[in-house]
Coordinates of C-alpha atoms and ligand atoms in Angstrom, one line a residue:
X844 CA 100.3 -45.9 -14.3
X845 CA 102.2 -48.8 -12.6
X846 CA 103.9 -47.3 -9.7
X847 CA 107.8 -48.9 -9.0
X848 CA 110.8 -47.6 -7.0
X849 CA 111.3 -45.6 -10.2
X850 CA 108.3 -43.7 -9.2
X851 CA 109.4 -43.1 -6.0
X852 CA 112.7 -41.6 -6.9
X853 CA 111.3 -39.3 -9.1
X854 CA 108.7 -38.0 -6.7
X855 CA 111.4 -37.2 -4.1
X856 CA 113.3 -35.2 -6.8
X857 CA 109.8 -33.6 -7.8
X858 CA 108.8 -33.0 -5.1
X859 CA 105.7 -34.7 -5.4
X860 CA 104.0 -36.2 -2.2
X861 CA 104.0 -40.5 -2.1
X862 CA 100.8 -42.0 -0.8
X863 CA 100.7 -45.6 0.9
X864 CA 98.0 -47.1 2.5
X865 CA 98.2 -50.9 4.1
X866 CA 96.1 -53.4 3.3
X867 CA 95.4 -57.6 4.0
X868 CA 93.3 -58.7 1.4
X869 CA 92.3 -58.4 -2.5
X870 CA 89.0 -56.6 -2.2
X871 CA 90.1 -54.0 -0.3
X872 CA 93.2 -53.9 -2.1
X873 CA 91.3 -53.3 -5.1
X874 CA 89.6 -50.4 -4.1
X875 CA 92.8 -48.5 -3.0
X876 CA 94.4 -48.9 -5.8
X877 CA 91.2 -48.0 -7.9
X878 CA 91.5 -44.8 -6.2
X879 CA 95.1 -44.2 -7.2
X880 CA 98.1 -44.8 -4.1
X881 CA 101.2 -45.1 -4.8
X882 CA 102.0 -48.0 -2.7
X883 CA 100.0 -50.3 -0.9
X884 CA 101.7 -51.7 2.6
X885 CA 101.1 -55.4 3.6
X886 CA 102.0 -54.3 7.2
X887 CA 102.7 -56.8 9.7
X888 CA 99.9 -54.7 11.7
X889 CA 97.8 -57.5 9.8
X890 CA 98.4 -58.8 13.6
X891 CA 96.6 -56.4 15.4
X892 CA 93.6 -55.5 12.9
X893 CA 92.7 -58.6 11.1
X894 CA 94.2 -61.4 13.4
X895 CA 93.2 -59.6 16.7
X896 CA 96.8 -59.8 18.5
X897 CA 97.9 -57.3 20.7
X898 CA 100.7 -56.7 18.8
X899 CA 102.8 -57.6 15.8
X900 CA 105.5 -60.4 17.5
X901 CA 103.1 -63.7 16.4
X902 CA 102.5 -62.7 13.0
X903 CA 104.4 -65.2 10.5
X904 CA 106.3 -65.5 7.2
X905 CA 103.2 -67.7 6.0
X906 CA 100.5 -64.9 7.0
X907 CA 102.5 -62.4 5.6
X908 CA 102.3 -64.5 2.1
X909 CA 99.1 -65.7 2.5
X910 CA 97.7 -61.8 2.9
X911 CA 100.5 -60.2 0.6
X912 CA 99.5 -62.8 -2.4
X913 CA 95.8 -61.6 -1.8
X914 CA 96.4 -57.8 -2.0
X915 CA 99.0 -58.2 -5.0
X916 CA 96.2 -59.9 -7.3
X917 CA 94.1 -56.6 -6.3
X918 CA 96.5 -54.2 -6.7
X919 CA 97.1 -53.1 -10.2
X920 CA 99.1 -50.4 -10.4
X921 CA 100.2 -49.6 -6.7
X922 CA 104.2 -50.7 -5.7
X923 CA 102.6 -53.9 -3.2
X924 CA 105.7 -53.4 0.1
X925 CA 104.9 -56.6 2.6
X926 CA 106.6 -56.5 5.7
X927 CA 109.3 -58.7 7.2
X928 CA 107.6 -60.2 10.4
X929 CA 109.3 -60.6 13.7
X930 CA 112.5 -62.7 13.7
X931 CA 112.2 -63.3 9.7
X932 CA 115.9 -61.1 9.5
X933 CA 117.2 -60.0 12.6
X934 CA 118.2 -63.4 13.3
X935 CA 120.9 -63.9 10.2
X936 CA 121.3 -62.2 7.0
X937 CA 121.0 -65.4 5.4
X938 CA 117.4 -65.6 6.8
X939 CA 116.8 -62.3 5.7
X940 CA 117.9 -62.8 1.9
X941 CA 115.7 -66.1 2.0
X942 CA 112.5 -64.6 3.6
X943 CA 112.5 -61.6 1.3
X944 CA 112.9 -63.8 -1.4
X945 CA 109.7 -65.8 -0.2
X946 CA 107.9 -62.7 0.1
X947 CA 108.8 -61.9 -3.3
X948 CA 108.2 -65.2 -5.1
X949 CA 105.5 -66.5 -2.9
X950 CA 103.5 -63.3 -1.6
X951 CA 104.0 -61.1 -4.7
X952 CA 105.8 -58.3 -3.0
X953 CA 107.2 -55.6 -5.1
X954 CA 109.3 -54.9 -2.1
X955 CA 109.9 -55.5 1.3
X956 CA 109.9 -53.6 4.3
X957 CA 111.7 -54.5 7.6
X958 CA 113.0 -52.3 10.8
X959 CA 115.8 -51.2 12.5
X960 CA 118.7 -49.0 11.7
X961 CA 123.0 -49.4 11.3
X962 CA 121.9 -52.9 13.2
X963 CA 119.9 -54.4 10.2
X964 CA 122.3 -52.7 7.5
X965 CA 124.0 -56.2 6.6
X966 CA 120.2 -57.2 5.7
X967 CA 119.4 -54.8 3.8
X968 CA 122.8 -54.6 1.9
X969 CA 122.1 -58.3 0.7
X970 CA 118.3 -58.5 0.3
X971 CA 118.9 -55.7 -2.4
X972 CA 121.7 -57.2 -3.4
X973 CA 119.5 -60.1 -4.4
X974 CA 117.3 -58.3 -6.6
X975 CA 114.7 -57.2 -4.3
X976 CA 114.0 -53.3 -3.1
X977 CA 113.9 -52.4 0.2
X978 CA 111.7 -50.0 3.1
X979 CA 113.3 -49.1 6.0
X980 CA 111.6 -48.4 8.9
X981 CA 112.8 -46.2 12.2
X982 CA 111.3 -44.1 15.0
X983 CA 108.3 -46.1 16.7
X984 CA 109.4 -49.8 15.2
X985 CA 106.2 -52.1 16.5
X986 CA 108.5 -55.4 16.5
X987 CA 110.3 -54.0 19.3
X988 CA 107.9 -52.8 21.4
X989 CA 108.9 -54.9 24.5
X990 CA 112.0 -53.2 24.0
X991 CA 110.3 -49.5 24.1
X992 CA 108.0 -50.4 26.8
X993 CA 104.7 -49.3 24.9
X994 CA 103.9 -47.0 21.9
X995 CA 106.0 -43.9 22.8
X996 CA 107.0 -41.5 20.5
X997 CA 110.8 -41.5 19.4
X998 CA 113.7 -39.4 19.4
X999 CA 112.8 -37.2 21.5
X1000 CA 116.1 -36.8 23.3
X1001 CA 119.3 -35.5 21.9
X1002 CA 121.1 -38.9 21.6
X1003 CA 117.8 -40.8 20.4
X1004 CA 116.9 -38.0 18.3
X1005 CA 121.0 -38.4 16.7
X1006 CA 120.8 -41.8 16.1
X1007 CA 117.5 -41.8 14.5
X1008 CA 119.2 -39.8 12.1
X1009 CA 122.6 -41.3 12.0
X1010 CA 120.4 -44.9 11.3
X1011 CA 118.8 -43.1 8.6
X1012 CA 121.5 -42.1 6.5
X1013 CA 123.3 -46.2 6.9
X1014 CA 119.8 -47.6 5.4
X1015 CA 120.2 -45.2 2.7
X1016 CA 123.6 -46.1 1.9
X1017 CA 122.5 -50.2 2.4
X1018 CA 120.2 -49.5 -0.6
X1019 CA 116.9 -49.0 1.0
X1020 CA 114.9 -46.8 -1.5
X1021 CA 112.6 -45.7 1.3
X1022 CA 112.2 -44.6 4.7
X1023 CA 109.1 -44.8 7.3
X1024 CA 109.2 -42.8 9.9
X1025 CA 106.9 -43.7 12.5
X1026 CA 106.1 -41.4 15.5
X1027 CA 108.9 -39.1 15.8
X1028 CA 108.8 -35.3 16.1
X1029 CA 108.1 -33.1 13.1
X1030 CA 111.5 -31.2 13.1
X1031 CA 113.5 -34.3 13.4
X1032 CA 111.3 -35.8 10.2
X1033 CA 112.1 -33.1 8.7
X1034 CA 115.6 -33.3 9.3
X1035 CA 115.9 -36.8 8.2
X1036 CA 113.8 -35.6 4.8
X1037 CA 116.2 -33.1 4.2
X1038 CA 119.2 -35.3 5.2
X1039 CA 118.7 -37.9 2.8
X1040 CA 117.9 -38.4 -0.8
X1041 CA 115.5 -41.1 -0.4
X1042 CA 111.9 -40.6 0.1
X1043 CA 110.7 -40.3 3.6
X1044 CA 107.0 -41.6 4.0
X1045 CA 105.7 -40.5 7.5
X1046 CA 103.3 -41.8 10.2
X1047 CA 102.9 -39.7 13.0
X1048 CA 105.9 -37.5 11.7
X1049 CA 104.5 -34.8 10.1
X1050 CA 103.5 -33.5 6.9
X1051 CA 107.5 -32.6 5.7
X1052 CA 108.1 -36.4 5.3
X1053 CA 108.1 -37.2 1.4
X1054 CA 104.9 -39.1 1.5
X1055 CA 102.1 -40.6 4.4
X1056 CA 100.9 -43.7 5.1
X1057 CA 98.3 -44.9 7.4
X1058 CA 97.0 -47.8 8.0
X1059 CA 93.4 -48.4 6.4
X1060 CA 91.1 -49.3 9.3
X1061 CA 92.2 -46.7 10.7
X1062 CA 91.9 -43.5 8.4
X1063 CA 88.2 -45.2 7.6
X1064 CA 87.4 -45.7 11.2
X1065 CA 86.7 -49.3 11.5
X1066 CA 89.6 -50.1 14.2
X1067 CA 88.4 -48.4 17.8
X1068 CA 91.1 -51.0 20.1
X1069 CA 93.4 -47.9 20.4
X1070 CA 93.4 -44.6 17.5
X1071 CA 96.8 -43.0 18.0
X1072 CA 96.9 -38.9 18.0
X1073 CA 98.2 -39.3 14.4
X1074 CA 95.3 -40.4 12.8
X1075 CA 92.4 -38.2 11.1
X1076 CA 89.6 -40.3 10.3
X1077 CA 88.4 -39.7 6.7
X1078 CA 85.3 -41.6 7.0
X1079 CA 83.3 -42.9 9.6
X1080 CA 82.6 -46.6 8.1
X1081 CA 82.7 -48.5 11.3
X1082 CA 79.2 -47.1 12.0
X1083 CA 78.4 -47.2 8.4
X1084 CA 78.9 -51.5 8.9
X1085 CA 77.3 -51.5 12.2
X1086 CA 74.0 -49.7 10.9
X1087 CA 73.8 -51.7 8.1
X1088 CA 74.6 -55.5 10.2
X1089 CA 71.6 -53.8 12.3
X1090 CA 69.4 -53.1 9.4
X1091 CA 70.1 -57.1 8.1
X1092 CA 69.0 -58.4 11.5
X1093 CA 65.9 -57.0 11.2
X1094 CA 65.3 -57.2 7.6
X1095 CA 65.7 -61.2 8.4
X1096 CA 63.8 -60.8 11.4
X1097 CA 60.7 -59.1 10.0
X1098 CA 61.1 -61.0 6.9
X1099 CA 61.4 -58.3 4.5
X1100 CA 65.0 -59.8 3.3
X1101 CA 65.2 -61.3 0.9
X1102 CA 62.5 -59.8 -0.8
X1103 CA 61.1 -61.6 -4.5
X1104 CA 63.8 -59.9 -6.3
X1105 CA 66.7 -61.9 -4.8
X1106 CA 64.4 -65.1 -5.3
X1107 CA 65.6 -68.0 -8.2
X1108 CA 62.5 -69.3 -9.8
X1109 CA 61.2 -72.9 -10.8
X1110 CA 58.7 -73.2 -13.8
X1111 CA 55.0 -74.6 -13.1
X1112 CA 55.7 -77.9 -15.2
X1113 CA 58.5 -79.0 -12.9
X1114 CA 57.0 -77.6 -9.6
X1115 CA 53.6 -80.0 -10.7
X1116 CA 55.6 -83.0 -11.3
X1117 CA 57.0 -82.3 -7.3
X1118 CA 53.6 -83.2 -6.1
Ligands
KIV434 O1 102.6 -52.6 9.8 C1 102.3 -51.5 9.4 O2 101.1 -51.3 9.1 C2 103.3 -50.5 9.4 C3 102.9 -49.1 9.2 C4 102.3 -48.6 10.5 C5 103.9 -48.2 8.7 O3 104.5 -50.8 9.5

């Protein structure tokens, strides 16, 4: 069944647990939703595990359409969220309603998803305002990670830990019909969860949040740059794809690939008339 922000409201009511998952690209995309998320997140993390960045600042508006397009013709029936890169909305909420509205018509996006709290309210107020739902993000926000000084956790502090909360219920009330909380304590997750009647899908926040999300190189162990303590690996296929690029070296090698069966063949009558 076609997931929507529909879907989403009803699960927080439910009680039903969301499931998101990221991906760049429509064969991977297809697979997820095959196996039945809820939402599939074209995060601007594209930067660090496709593009090889250190982090997410240089990814563009045109990657993000050029990768969000891909996994919306793969995904079926998941809600496809593609992220607001760096410096697409903070600078105006004219820019914001604009680049949302490229994401939407350009990269397919059944939603978008951009951080920051009360600061980015005006944004989000007007982005849904055009027609097009919303993701908040708080805690751990990659874009401002010069800002943080590194991938800490957040909130940990009475005053942080206030106005992660406090920046939680303004998103809500912009419109956002979804919250990510990245890398903040479990009792303050929880908090927020309970504080708000929008769905709260976690990373690194515990399993109160109204729904997960991880990103997919990471749960499938294909991304060994950095693994944060949040992740649980639910398949090993890094090593899977470097046994089997082994196993293809040597098959060429040895010349046991490609074998007759992968052969096209030529009929006698036109092979004689070669010589
Ligand atoms: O870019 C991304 O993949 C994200 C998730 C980590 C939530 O924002």
């Amino acid at each position: 069944m076609k997931n929507t922000v529909v879907t989403f409201k009803e699960a927080k009511v439910k009680g039903d647990k969301l499931t998101m998952l990221t991906a760049y690209d429509y064969s991977t995309a297809k697979l997820i939703d095959e196996a039945g998320v809820n939402s599939i997140l074209v995060g601007d993390s594209l930067g660090n595990v496709v593009l090889g960045y250190e982090d997410t600042i240089s990814v563009t508006m045109e990657d993000m359409i050029h990768h969000g397009a891909a996994v919306a013709r793969g995904a079926k029936n998941a809600l496809v969220v593609v992220d607001m890169p760096f410096m697409s909305y903070q600078t105006s909420v004219y820019d914001a309603v604009v680049n949302a509205g490229r994401l939407m018509k350009e990269g397919r996006a059944g939603a978008v998803k951009l951080e920051g709290g009360v600061d980015v309210c005006p944004q989000i107020k007007a982005i849904t305002a055009a027609g097009i739902p919303v993701v908040a993000h708080l805690g751990l926000t990659p874009q401002s990670i010069n800002a943080f000084g590194g991938h800490k956790v957040q909130g940990k502090t009475e005053d942080a830990a206030k106005k992660i909360l406090e920046d939680a219920k303004a998103v809500e009330l912009a419109g956002a019909f979804a919250l990510v909380l990245e890398c903040v304590p479990a009792k303050l997750a929880e908090l927020v969860t309970k504080s708000i009647s929008i769905p709260t899908i976690g990373i690194g926040a515990g399993n109160v949040c109204d729904g997960q999300v991880l990103v997919y190189q990471d749960m499938l162990g294909m991304f060994s740059d950095f693994t944060p303590k949040f992740v649980r690996k639910f398949a090993n296929v890094g090593e899977v794809m470097t046994e089997a690029f082994k196993e293809y070296i040597k098959a060429v090698g040895d010349g046991t690939f490609p074998g007759k069966e992968h052969e096209y063949t030529l009929s006698d009558d036109v092979l004689e008339k070669l010589y």
